[in-house]
Amino acid sequence: MKQIVMKSRVTGIFLSSERTLGTPTSNGWSHMNVQLPASRVHRDRLKTAGQVMAEKKEDFRILIAGLIEYPLDAVNKAVTLLESESLYRSDRFLGVAKFVQDLHNNRMKAKESRIKDNITWHAVATAPAGFCHVKSSMIGTLLDDIVAGYSTDTITRRFADKMGTYQRSQSAPSTGNIQQAEKIVAQLGIENSLERRYAQIEEVPEFIWKDKGSAKKTEKQSGGVFGNITPKQQSGVQTSDMVELANTVMTWDKFQRTVLPTAQKLEVMVDNPNRFMAMVTANDDTAPNILQWDNTFSWYYHGGIDGEIKRRVESAGGQYENNEIRCSLIWEGYTDLDLHCVTPNGRHIYYGNKREDNGWLDIDMNAGMSNRSATPVENIRWSQGSARSGKYQFYVHNYNERGKGNTAFKVELEVNGKIYIAHGSLRDGQQQVMFTFNYIKGQQPDIRGASVESSESWGAFQNSFVKVNGITNSPNQWGEEKAEHVGHHIFFLLDGVKDESQGKGRGFFTETLKPELREIRKTLEAYTANTPIEGVDDATACGVGYSKDSEWNLVVKVTTDNSTRLIKIDRWD
């Protein structure tokens, strides 16, 4: 029987909601039967075993079609691009690319079509959610561009553009969507799972490094709310000068192996507000887990899931960094919003007059048929040393509403490296002043605007050293069952840092939820965007984060046996 089974062709994946297969006894006779392990019994409140088996058959068909459409050489190039870190948020898709690459290689080793099919069925049975649907995923769009023969620069730009709307709803959910979401949430019993709160450091189960001298619960230190921040050096050495003294440069991999084991105290330089992150968990710890990994912790970054404004500006060819003054506007959809600035000399920078008073509108989008994008951005900037002293006023105008009557937007203002955020919403023809301030060379102005929040809303000044309480991997990397396809981040949990920006963070991101929630992600996206995270006063698992697919340039002050040195971590490995 074993030989017959081993020589057979697999034709599907079997699932059973019954633990006992076969009939143990009948009319006094014993029959062949088997007891399935509890972990192998199909238990799903939404789909029967038969429905899931049918879906797996469709996964097999779609995967075979993808293998035929995307040959191994194209997949190899995709893997090379993703590993090179030249693609935006590439770590999220390297897993599926390697899955297809390994499957191609394993099938090539098989001599018979039967064995090739069996290998493919095994891949279908063990693949993470969505991996088999290569054509309809972000990997499919990347492979399409590779097969089409686009240049690497074009592939990189197109990939970044598409990533801007990846699994993000572009419109509000309909009444039917909401009703269906209510039904599914009730069936799964996850009503309480959607309520999120800020995590505390003592709840984090795994640490790469932890400060042994820190109290179990972080307390405010003397000196007020910013008592955790290292003050300016009394010796006259400025923070910026100290960074220059960090002549030891190494990768995170080397730092983890050679420095962390003996480090007694760590402090990191806070120099990029988009690096701020907060860990979030379920408000009800008894509620079912809704995430793709086996714990209830998630996270978000201050600048969005990966710094969306920076990505859009640089992808569109604008200059995001190394400016004296910069103002960037982003929104969703094809509405034509315009960013305007009235300069100290009373000049007007806008789409009809892009260069004035040393300032430059270097990105203008959605004005006509050209340069249209569903993830638009506009950018006005002054390079270092070029901004004049005087009064600046930035405002947004809804020149042509192409959505559903009202377009929400976000504006980011940077002055001398310090960032402020404002949010707004406009109907067709309306305009709104976002920032008005008087600028004096070399000084930080008093910024007044709508819903202003700066990096200081996290309790840490720009270009200051802050004590590290612990270092951990992102929650999807905890435990034995890691969700590699979601990416890999390292979080430095900092003393006294927390997000007090009135609920701008996300309790979860829909692309990280379990696959059974995918069909209601539009409603869940609207929910998480409008539901504040609870417990900010008790948040102690916040700090700065760095991912595997980006440059770090993190300066760390390391204290060991009463000696202190500065080390710059430039990248992962």
Coordinates of C-alpha atoms in Angstrom, one line a residue:
M1 CA 0.0 0.0 0.0
K2 CA 2.9 2.4 0.8
Q3 CA 4.4 1.7 -2.6
I4 CA 1.2 2.5 -4.3
V5 CA 0.8 5.7 -2.4
M6 CA 4.4 6.8 -3.0
K7 CA 4.0 6.2 -6.8
S8 CA 0.7 8.0 -7.1
R9 CA 0.0 11.5 -8.5
V10 CA -1.4 14.0 -6.0
T11 CA -4.6 15.5 -7.2
G12 CA -5.7 17.7 -4.3
I13 CA -5.4 18.6 -0.7
F14 CA -7.5 16.7 1.9
L15 CA -9.1 18.4 4.9
S16 CA -11.6 17.1 7.4
S17 CA -13.6 18.7 10.1
E18 CA -14.0 15.2 11.7
R19 CA -11.2 13.9 13.9
T20 CA -11.9 10.3 13.1
L21 CA -11.5 9.1 9.5
G22 CA -13.3 5.9 8.8
T23 CA -15.8 3.9 10.9
P24 CA -14.1 2.2 13.8
T25 CA -16.8 -0.4 14.3
S26 CA -20.0 -1.6 12.5
N27 CA -22.2 -4.6 13.2
G28 CA -19.6 -6.0 15.6
W29 CA -16.8 -5.7 13.0
S30 CA -13.7 -3.5 13.4
H31 CA -12.7 -1.4 10.4
M32 CA -9.6 0.6 9.3
N33 CA -9.7 4.0 10.8
V34 CA -7.3 6.8 12.0
Q35 CA -7.5 9.5 14.6
L36 CA -6.2 12.9 13.2
P37 CA -4.0 15.0 15.5
A38 CA -6.1 17.9 16.9
S39 CA -3.9 20.4 14.9
R40 CA -4.9 18.7 11.6
V41 CA -8.7 18.9 12.2
H42 CA -10.2 21.7 10.1
R43 CA -11.9 24.3 12.3
D44 CA -13.0 27.4 10.6
R45 CA -16.1 29.5 11.4
L46 CA -16.4 30.9 7.9
K47 CA -15.6 28.1 5.5
T48 CA -16.2 24.3 5.4
A49 CA -13.4 21.8 4.7
G50 CA -14.9 21.3 1.2
Q51 CA -14.8 25.0 0.4
V52 CA -11.1 25.3 1.5
M53 CA -10.2 22.2 -0.5
A54 CA -11.8 23.8 -3.6
E55 CA -9.8 27.0 -2.9
K56 CA -6.6 25.0 -2.7
K57 CA -7.4 23.4 -6.1
E58 CA -7.8 26.9 -7.5
D59 CA -4.5 28.0 -5.8
F60 CA -2.8 25.1 -7.6
R61 CA -4.2 26.2 -11.0
I62 CA -3.1 29.8 -10.4
L63 CA 0.3 28.9 -9.2
I64 CA 1.0 26.7 -12.3
A65 CA -0.1 29.5 -14.5
G66 CA 2.3 31.8 -12.7
L67 CA 5.2 29.4 -13.1
I68 CA 4.5 29.3 -16.8
E69 CA 4.2 33.0 -17.2
Y70 CA 7.2 33.9 -15.2
P71 CA 10.3 31.8 -16.1
L72 CA 13.1 31.2 -13.6
D73 CA 15.5 33.8 -15.1
A74 CA 12.8 36.5 -14.5
V75 CA 12.2 35.3 -10.9
N76 CA 16.0 35.2 -10.3
K77 CA 16.2 38.9 -11.3
A78 CA 13.3 39.8 -9.1
V79 CA 15.0 38.1 -6.1
T80 CA 18.3 39.9 -6.9
L81 CA 16.5 43.3 -7.0
L82 CA 14.6 42.6 -3.8
E83 CA 17.8 41.5 -2.0
S84 CA 19.7 44.6 -3.2
E85 CA 17.3 46.8 -1.2
S86 CA 16.7 49.1 -4.2
L87 CA 13.0 48.4 -4.1
Y88 CA 10.7 50.2 -1.6
R89 CA 9.7 47.9 1.3
S90 CA 11.3 45.0 -0.5
D91 CA 11.5 42.8 2.6
R92 CA 7.7 42.3 2.5
F93 CA 8.0 40.5 -0.8
L94 CA 11.3 38.7 -0.7
G95 CA 9.6 35.7 0.9
V96 CA 7.1 35.1 -1.9
A97 CA 9.8 35.7 -4.6
K98 CA 12.1 33.1 -3.0
F99 CA 9.1 30.7 -2.7
V100 CA 8.5 30.9 -6.4
Q101 CA 12.3 30.6 -7.1
D102 CA 12.7 27.5 -4.9
L103 CA 9.6 25.9 -6.5
H104 CA 11.0 26.5 -10.0
N105 CA 14.4 24.9 -8.9
N106 CA 12.7 21.9 -7.2
R107 CA 10.5 21.2 -10.2
M108 CA 13.5 21.4 -12.5
K109 CA 15.2 18.6 -10.5
A110 CA 12.2 16.3 -11.0
K111 CA 12.3 14.0 -14.0
E112 CA 8.6 13.2 -14.2
S113 CA 5.6 15.4 -14.6
R114 CA 3.9 13.4 -11.8
I115 CA 6.7 14.4 -9.3
K116 CA 6.6 18.0 -10.5
D117 CA 2.9 18.1 -9.8
N118 CA 3.4 16.5 -6.4
I119 CA 6.1 19.1 -5.5
T120 CA 3.7 21.9 -6.5
W121 CA 0.8 20.4 -4.5
H122 CA 3.1 20.3 -1.4
A123 CA 4.0 24.0 -2.0
V124 CA 0.3 24.9 -2.2
A125 CA -0.4 23.0 1.0
T126 CA 2.4 24.8 3.0
A127 CA 2.5 28.2 1.4
P128 CA 1.6 31.3 3.5
A129 CA -1.6 33.1 2.5
G130 CA -1.5 34.7 -0.9
F131 CA 1.9 33.2 -2.0
C132 CA 0.2 31.1 -4.7
H133 CA -1.5 34.1 -6.4
V134 CA 1.7 35.4 -8.0
K135 CA 0.1 37.1 -10.9
S136 CA -2.3 39.2 -8.8
S137 CA 0.3 40.3 -6.2
M138 CA 3.0 42.9 -6.0
I139 CA 5.5 40.3 -7.1
G140 CA 3.4 39.8 -10.2
T141 CA 3.6 43.5 -11.1
L142 CA 7.4 43.4 -10.6
L143 CA 7.7 40.2 -12.7
D144 CA 5.5 41.8 -15.4
D145 CA 7.9 44.7 -15.6
I146 CA 11.0 42.4 -15.7
V147 CA 9.5 40.3 -18.5
A148 CA 8.5 43.4 -20.4
G149 CA 12.2 44.4 -20.4
Y150 CA 12.0 47.7 -18.5
S151 CA 15.2 49.2 -17.2
T152 CA 16.1 48.8 -13.5
D153 CA 15.5 52.5 -12.8
T154 CA 12.0 52.3 -14.4
I155 CA 11.2 49.0 -12.5
T156 CA 12.3 50.6 -9.2
R157 CA 10.1 53.7 -9.8
R158 CA 7.1 51.8 -10.9
F159 CA 7.3 49.4 -8.0
A160 CA 7.5 52.4 -5.5
D161 CA 4.4 54.0 -7.2
K162 CA 2.4 50.8 -6.9
M163 CA 3.5 50.2 -3.3
G164 CA 1.9 53.5 -2.3
T165 CA -1.6 52.0 -2.6
Y166 CA -0.7 48.4 -1.8
Q167 CA -3.7 46.9 0.1
R168 CA -4.9 50.4 1.0
S169 CA -8.6 51.3 0.4
Q170 CA -8.9 54.2 -2.0
S171 CA -12.6 55.0 -1.1
A172 CA -14.9 54.6 1.9
P173 CA -16.6 51.2 2.4
S174 CA -20.2 50.9 1.2
T175 CA -23.1 50.0 3.4
G176 CA -23.0 46.5 2.0
N177 CA -19.3 46.2 2.8
I178 CA -19.9 47.3 6.4
Q179 CA -22.8 44.9 6.9
Q180 CA -20.7 42.0 5.5
A181 CA -17.8 43.0 7.8
E182 CA -20.1 43.0 10.8
K183 CA -21.3 39.5 9.9
I184 CA -17.8 38.1 9.5
V185 CA -16.5 39.8 12.6
A186 CA -19.4 38.2 14.6
Q187 CA -18.9 34.8 13.0
L188 CA -15.2 34.9 14.0
G189 CA -15.9 36.3 17.4
I190 CA -13.3 39.0 17.1
E191 CA -15.3 42.1 18.1
N192 CA -12.9 42.7 21.1
S193 CA -9.8 41.8 19.0
L194 CA -10.1 45.1 17.0
E195 CA -9.7 47.2 20.1
R196 CA -6.0 48.1 20.5
R197 CA -3.9 49.7 23.2
Y198 CA -0.3 50.8 23.5
A199 CA 2.1 48.0 24.8
Q200 CA 4.3 48.1 27.8
I201 CA 7.9 47.0 27.8
E202 CA 7.4 44.4 30.5
E203 CA 4.9 42.6 28.2
V204 CA 7.5 42.1 25.4
P205 CA 8.5 38.4 25.6
E206 CA 11.8 38.5 23.7
F207 CA 14.7 40.8 23.9
I208 CA 18.0 41.0 21.9
W209 CA 19.4 43.2 24.7
K210 CA 17.9 44.7 27.8
D211 CA 19.2 47.3 30.2
K212 CA 19.8 45.4 33.5
G213 CA 19.7 48.5 35.6
S214 CA 16.3 49.9 34.4
A215 CA 13.3 49.6 36.7
K216 CA 10.7 47.1 35.9
K217 CA 8.3 49.9 35.0
T218 CA 9.7 53.1 33.5
E219 CA 9.3 56.1 35.7
K220 CA 9.7 59.7 35.0
Q221 CA 13.2 61.0 36.0
S222 CA 14.0 64.2 37.7
G223 CA 14.1 67.3 35.6
G224 CA 10.6 67.2 34.2
V225 CA 9.0 65.5 31.2
F226 CA 12.2 65.6 29.2
G227 CA 14.4 64.4 32.1
N228 CA 15.3 61.2 30.1
I229 CA 17.2 63.2 27.5
T230 CA 20.9 63.6 27.7
P231 CA 21.6 67.4 28.0
K232 CA 24.1 69.3 25.9
Q233 CA 27.7 68.3 26.7
Q234 CA 29.2 70.5 29.4
S235 CA 32.6 70.2 27.9
G236 CA 31.5 72.3 25.0
V237 CA 31.3 69.3 22.6
Q238 CA 28.0 69.7 20.6
T239 CA 25.8 66.8 19.8
S240 CA 26.6 67.2 16.1
D241 CA 30.3 67.2 16.8
M242 CA 29.9 64.0 18.8
V243 CA 28.3 62.4 15.8
E244 CA 31.4 63.3 13.8
L245 CA 33.5 61.5 16.4
A246 CA 31.7 58.3 15.7
N247 CA 34.5 57.0 13.5
T248 CA 33.7 53.3 14.3
V249 CA 31.3 52.2 11.6
M250 CA 29.8 48.7 11.5
T251 CA 26.8 46.8 10.5
W252 CA 23.9 45.8 12.8
D253 CA 25.0 42.2 12.4
K254 CA 28.5 42.9 13.6
F255 CA 27.2 45.3 16.4
Q256 CA 24.9 42.6 17.7
R257 CA 27.7 40.0 17.7
T258 CA 30.6 42.0 19.1
V259 CA 29.3 45.0 21.0
L260 CA 25.9 44.0 22.6
P261 CA 27.2 41.1 24.7
T262 CA 29.3 43.4 26.9
A263 CA 27.3 46.6 26.7
Q264 CA 26.1 47.9 30.1
K265 CA 24.3 51.0 28.9
L266 CA 23.2 52.2 25.4
E267 CA 21.9 55.6 24.2
V268 CA 20.8 56.3 20.6
M269 CA 20.8 59.5 18.7
V270 CA 17.3 60.6 17.8
D271 CA 17.8 62.4 14.5
N272 CA 14.9 61.3 12.2
P273 CA 11.3 61.6 13.4
N274 CA 10.1 59.1 10.8
R275 CA 12.1 56.5 12.8
F276 CA 9.8 56.8 15.8
M277 CA 7.7 53.7 16.4
A278 CA 5.2 52.4 18.9
M279 CA 4.2 48.8 19.7
V280 CA 0.5 48.1 20.0
T281 CA -1.3 45.1 21.4
A282 CA -4.9 43.8 22.0
N283 CA -6.8 45.7 24.6
D284 CA -8.6 42.5 25.6
D285 CA -5.9 39.8 26.0
T286 CA -8.5 37.0 25.9
A287 CA -9.8 38.0 22.5
P288 CA -8.8 35.9 19.4
N289 CA -5.6 37.0 17.6
I290 CA -6.3 38.7 14.3
L291 CA -2.7 39.0 13.1
Q292 CA -0.7 36.7 10.8
W293 CA 1.8 35.8 13.5
D294 CA 1.2 34.0 16.8
N295 CA 1.1 37.0 19.1
T296 CA -1.2 40.1 19.4
F297 CA 1.6 42.7 19.1
S298 CA 1.9 45.0 16.1
W299 CA 3.6 48.4 15.5
Y300 CA 3.5 51.6 13.5
Y301 CA 6.0 54.3 12.6
H302 CA 5.6 58.0 13.2
G303 CA 5.9 58.7 9.4
G304 CA 3.4 56.0 8.4
I305 CA 4.1 52.3 8.0
D306 CA 7.4 53.2 6.3
G307 CA 7.7 57.0 5.9
E308 CA 5.2 57.5 3.0
I309 CA 5.9 61.2 2.4
K310 CA 9.7 60.6 2.0
R311 CA 9.0 57.7 -0.4
R312 CA 6.6 59.7 -2.5
V313 CA 8.9 62.8 -2.8
E314 CA 12.0 60.9 -3.7
S315 CA 10.1 58.5 -6.1
A316 CA 8.7 61.6 -7.9
G317 CA 12.2 63.1 -8.3
G318 CA 11.9 65.7 -5.6
Q319 CA 14.4 66.5 -2.8
Y320 CA 13.3 65.4 0.7
E321 CA 16.5 65.7 2.6
N322 CA 19.2 68.4 3.1
N323 CA 16.8 71.4 2.8
E324 CA 16.7 74.5 5.0
I325 CA 12.9 74.7 4.6
R326 CA 10.6 72.1 3.0
C327 CA 6.9 71.7 2.8
S328 CA 5.4 68.5 1.4
L329 CA 1.7 67.7 0.7
I330 CA 0.2 64.2 0.1
W331 CA -3.3 62.9 -0.4
E332 CA -5.0 59.9 -2.1
G333 CA -6.8 59.7 -5.4
Y334 CA -6.8 61.9 -8.6
T335 CA -8.2 65.1 -7.1
D336 CA -6.0 68.1 -8.0
L337 CA -4.8 69.6 -4.8
D338 CA -2.2 72.4 -5.0
L339 CA 0.4 73.5 -2.4
H340 CA 1.1 77.3 -2.3
C341 CA 3.6 79.5 -0.4
V342 CA 3.7 83.2 0.1
T343 CA 7.3 84.1 0.7
P344 CA 8.9 86.8 2.8
N345 CA 9.1 89.2 -0.2
G346 CA 5.4 88.7 -0.9
R347 CA 6.1 86.4 -3.8
H348 CA 3.8 83.5 -4.6
I349 CA 5.1 80.0 -5.3
Y350 CA 2.5 77.6 -6.9
Y351 CA 1.9 75.6 -10.0
G352 CA 1.9 78.7 -12.2
N353 CA 5.1 80.2 -10.7
K354 CA 7.3 77.3 -9.5
R355 CA 10.5 79.2 -8.7
E356 CA 10.5 82.4 -6.6
D357 CA 12.5 84.0 -3.8
N358 CA 15.0 81.1 -3.9
G359 CA 12.2 78.6 -3.3
W360 CA 11.1 75.9 -5.7
L361 CA 8.0 73.8 -6.3
D362 CA 9.9 70.8 -7.6
I363 CA 6.9 68.4 -7.7
D364 CA 3.4 69.3 -9.0
M365 CA 0.9 66.5 -9.6
N366 CA -2.6 65.8 -10.9
A367 CA -3.0 69.1 -12.7
G368 CA -3.9 67.7 -16.1
M369 CA -3.7 64.4 -18.0
S370 CA 0.1 64.1 -17.5
N371 CA 1.8 63.4 -14.2
R372 CA -1.3 61.9 -12.7
S373 CA -1.1 59.5 -9.7
A374 CA -3.4 57.9 -7.3
T375 CA -0.7 58.5 -4.6
P376 CA 0.2 62.1 -5.4
V377 CA 2.6 64.5 -3.7
E378 CA 3.7 68.1 -4.0
N379 CA 6.9 69.6 -2.6
I380 CA 8.2 73.2 -2.1
R381 CA 11.7 73.6 -0.8
W382 CA 14.7 75.9 -0.1
S383 CA 18.1 74.3 -0.2
Q384 CA 20.5 74.8 2.7
G385 CA 21.5 78.5 3.2
S386 CA 19.0 79.8 0.6
A387 CA 15.9 80.7 2.7
R388 CA 15.3 84.3 3.5
S389 CA 14.3 85.6 6.9
G390 CA 10.7 86.8 7.2
K391 CA 7.1 85.6 7.1
Y392 CA 6.2 82.4 5.4
Q393 CA 2.6 81.1 4.8
F394 CA 1.8 77.7 3.3
Y395 CA -1.7 76.8 2.2
V396 CA -3.5 74.1 0.3
H397 CA -6.1 74.7 -2.5
N398 CA -8.5 72.1 -3.8
Y399 CA -8.3 73.2 -7.5
N400 CA -10.4 70.3 -9.0
E401 CA -12.2 67.7 -6.9
R402 CA -12.2 64.4 -8.7
G403 CA -13.3 62.2 -5.8
K404 CA -16.5 62.0 -3.8
G405 CA -16.7 65.6 -2.9
N406 CA -14.2 65.9 -0.1
T407 CA -10.4 65.1 -0.1
A408 CA -8.4 64.6 3.0
F409 CA -4.7 65.4 3.0
K410 CA -1.5 65.6 5.1
V411 CA 1.2 68.4 5.1
E412 CA 4.7 67.9 6.5
L413 CA 6.8 71.0 7.2
E414 CA 10.5 70.8 7.9
V415 CA 12.5 73.7 9.2
N416 CA 16.2 73.2 10.0
G417 CA 15.7 69.5 10.4
K418 CA 12.6 69.7 12.8
I419 CA 9.4 68.3 11.4
Y420 CA 5.8 69.4 12.0
I421 CA 2.6 67.7 10.7
A422 CA -0.8 69.1 9.9
H423 CA -3.9 67.4 8.5
G424 CA -6.9 68.9 6.6
S425 CA -9.8 68.2 4.3
L426 CA -11.2 70.3 1.5
R427 CA -14.1 70.4 -0.9
D428 CA -13.9 71.6 -4.5
G429 CA -12.6 75.2 -4.7
Q430 CA -11.8 75.5 -1.0
Q431 CA -8.4 76.4 0.5
Q432 CA -6.9 76.2 3.9
V433 CA -3.8 77.8 5.5
M434 CA -1.7 75.2 7.1
F435 CA 1.4 77.0 8.5
T436 CA 2.2 80.6 9.1
F437 CA 5.5 81.6 10.8
N438 CA 8.3 84.3 11.0
Y439 CA 11.7 82.8 10.2
I440 CA 15.0 84.2 11.5
K441 CA 18.2 82.6 10.1
G442 CA 19.6 80.0 12.4
Q443 CA 16.6 80.0 14.8
Q444 CA 13.7 77.6 15.1
P445 CA 10.5 79.5 14.5
D446 CA 7.2 79.4 16.5
I447 CA 5.1 77.3 14.1
R448 CA 1.4 77.9 14.2
G449 CA -1.0 75.9 12.1
A450 CA -3.8 73.4 12.0
S451 CA -3.3 70.3 14.3
V452 CA 0.4 70.8 14.5
E453 CA 2.5 68.0 15.9
S454 CA 6.3 67.7 15.9
S455 CA 8.8 65.1 16.8
E456 CA 8.7 66.4 20.3
S457 CA 5.2 64.9 20.6
W458 CA 7.2 61.7 21.3
G459 CA 9.0 63.2 24.3
A460 CA 12.5 63.5 22.6
F461 CA 14.2 66.4 21.1
Q462 CA 15.8 66.2 17.6
N463 CA 19.6 65.4 17.7
S464 CA 19.6 64.2 21.3
F465 CA 20.8 61.0 22.9
V466 CA 18.1 58.9 24.6
K467 CA 18.6 55.9 26.9
V468 CA 17.8 52.5 25.5
N469 CA 15.7 50.3 27.8
G470 CA 15.7 47.3 25.5
I471 CA 16.2 46.0 21.9
T472 CA 13.8 43.6 20.3
N473 CA 12.8 42.2 16.9
S474 CA 9.5 43.1 15.3
P475 CA 6.7 40.9 16.7
N476 CA 6.4 38.9 13.5
Q477 CA 9.9 37.5 14.3
W478 CA 9.1 36.3 17.8
G479 CA 8.7 32.6 18.6
E480 CA 9.3 29.6 16.4
E481 CA 6.7 30.3 13.7
K482 CA 8.0 33.5 12.2
A483 CA 6.1 35.5 9.5
E484 CA 9.1 36.3 7.4
H485 CA 7.1 37.7 4.5
V486 CA 6.0 40.7 6.7
G487 CA 9.5 42.0 7.0
H488 CA 12.2 42.2 9.7
H489 CA 12.7 45.3 11.9
I490 CA 14.8 46.0 15.0
F491 CA 13.2 48.2 17.6
F492 CA 15.2 50.2 20.2
L493 CA 12.7 50.9 23.0
L494 CA 13.6 54.2 24.5
D495 CA 13.2 55.6 28.0
G496 CA 10.3 58.1 28.3
V497 CA 9.4 58.0 24.6
K498 CA 5.7 57.7 23.7
D499 CA 3.4 59.0 21.0
E500 CA 1.2 61.8 22.3
S501 CA 0.0 63.0 18.9
Q502 CA -3.7 62.3 19.7
G503 CA -4.2 59.0 18.0
K504 CA -2.5 59.5 14.6
G505 CA -1.1 56.0 14.8
R506 CA -2.7 52.8 13.5
G507 CA -3.8 50.0 15.8
F508 CA -3.2 47.6 12.9
F509 CA -2.5 47.6 9.2
T510 CA -4.8 45.5 7.0
E511 CA -2.0 43.8 5.1
T512 CA -0.9 42.2 8.4
L513 CA -4.2 40.7 9.3
K514 CA -5.2 37.0 8.9
P515 CA -6.3 36.0 5.4
E516 CA -9.9 35.4 6.4
L517 CA -10.2 39.1 7.0
R518 CA -9.0 40.1 3.5
E519 CA -12.4 40.4 2.0
I520 CA -13.5 43.1 4.5
R521 CA -10.2 45.1 4.6
K522 CA -11.9 48.2 3.2
T523 CA -14.1 48.4 6.3
L524 CA -11.2 47.5 8.6
E525 CA -9.0 50.1 7.0
A526 CA -11.7 52.8 7.8
Y527 CA -12.1 51.4 11.3
T528 CA -8.4 51.6 12.2
A529 CA -8.0 55.0 10.6
N530 CA -10.7 56.5 12.8
T531 CA -10.3 54.6 16.1
P532 CA -7.7 56.0 18.6
I533 CA -5.3 53.6 20.3
E534 CA -5.9 53.5 24.0
G535 CA -3.5 53.7 27.0
V536 CA -1.0 56.3 25.7
D537 CA -0.1 57.4 29.2
D538 CA 1.0 53.8 30.1
A539 CA 3.0 53.2 26.8
T540 CA 6.5 52.1 27.5
A541 CA 7.3 50.0 24.4
C542 CA 8.0 52.9 22.0
G543 CA 11.3 54.1 20.5
V544 CA 13.0 54.0 17.1
G545 CA 12.9 51.3 14.5
Y546 CA 15.1 50.2 11.6
S547 CA 14.2 47.7 8.9
K548 CA 16.3 45.2 7.0
D549 CA 15.7 46.9 3.6
S550 CA 16.8 50.4 4.5
E551 CA 19.9 52.4 5.5
W552 CA 20.3 52.9 9.2
N553 CA 23.0 55.6 9.9
L554 CA 22.2 55.2 13.6
V555 CA 24.7 56.6 16.1
V556 CA 24.9 54.7 19.4
K557 CA 26.6 55.7 22.6
V558 CA 27.9 52.5 24.2
T559 CA 29.1 52.4 27.9
T560 CA 31.1 49.4 29.1
D561 CA 33.1 49.3 32.3
N562 CA 32.9 53.2 32.8
S563 CA 34.3 53.8 29.2
T564 CA 32.1 55.3 26.5
R565 CA 32.4 55.2 22.8
L566 CA 30.3 56.2 19.8
I567 CA 29.5 53.7 17.1
K568 CA 27.6 54.3 13.8
I569 CA 25.5 51.4 12.5
D570 CA 25.2 52.1 8.8
R571 CA 23.1 49.1 7.7
W572 CA 21.8 45.7 8.6
D573 CA 24.6 43.5 7.2

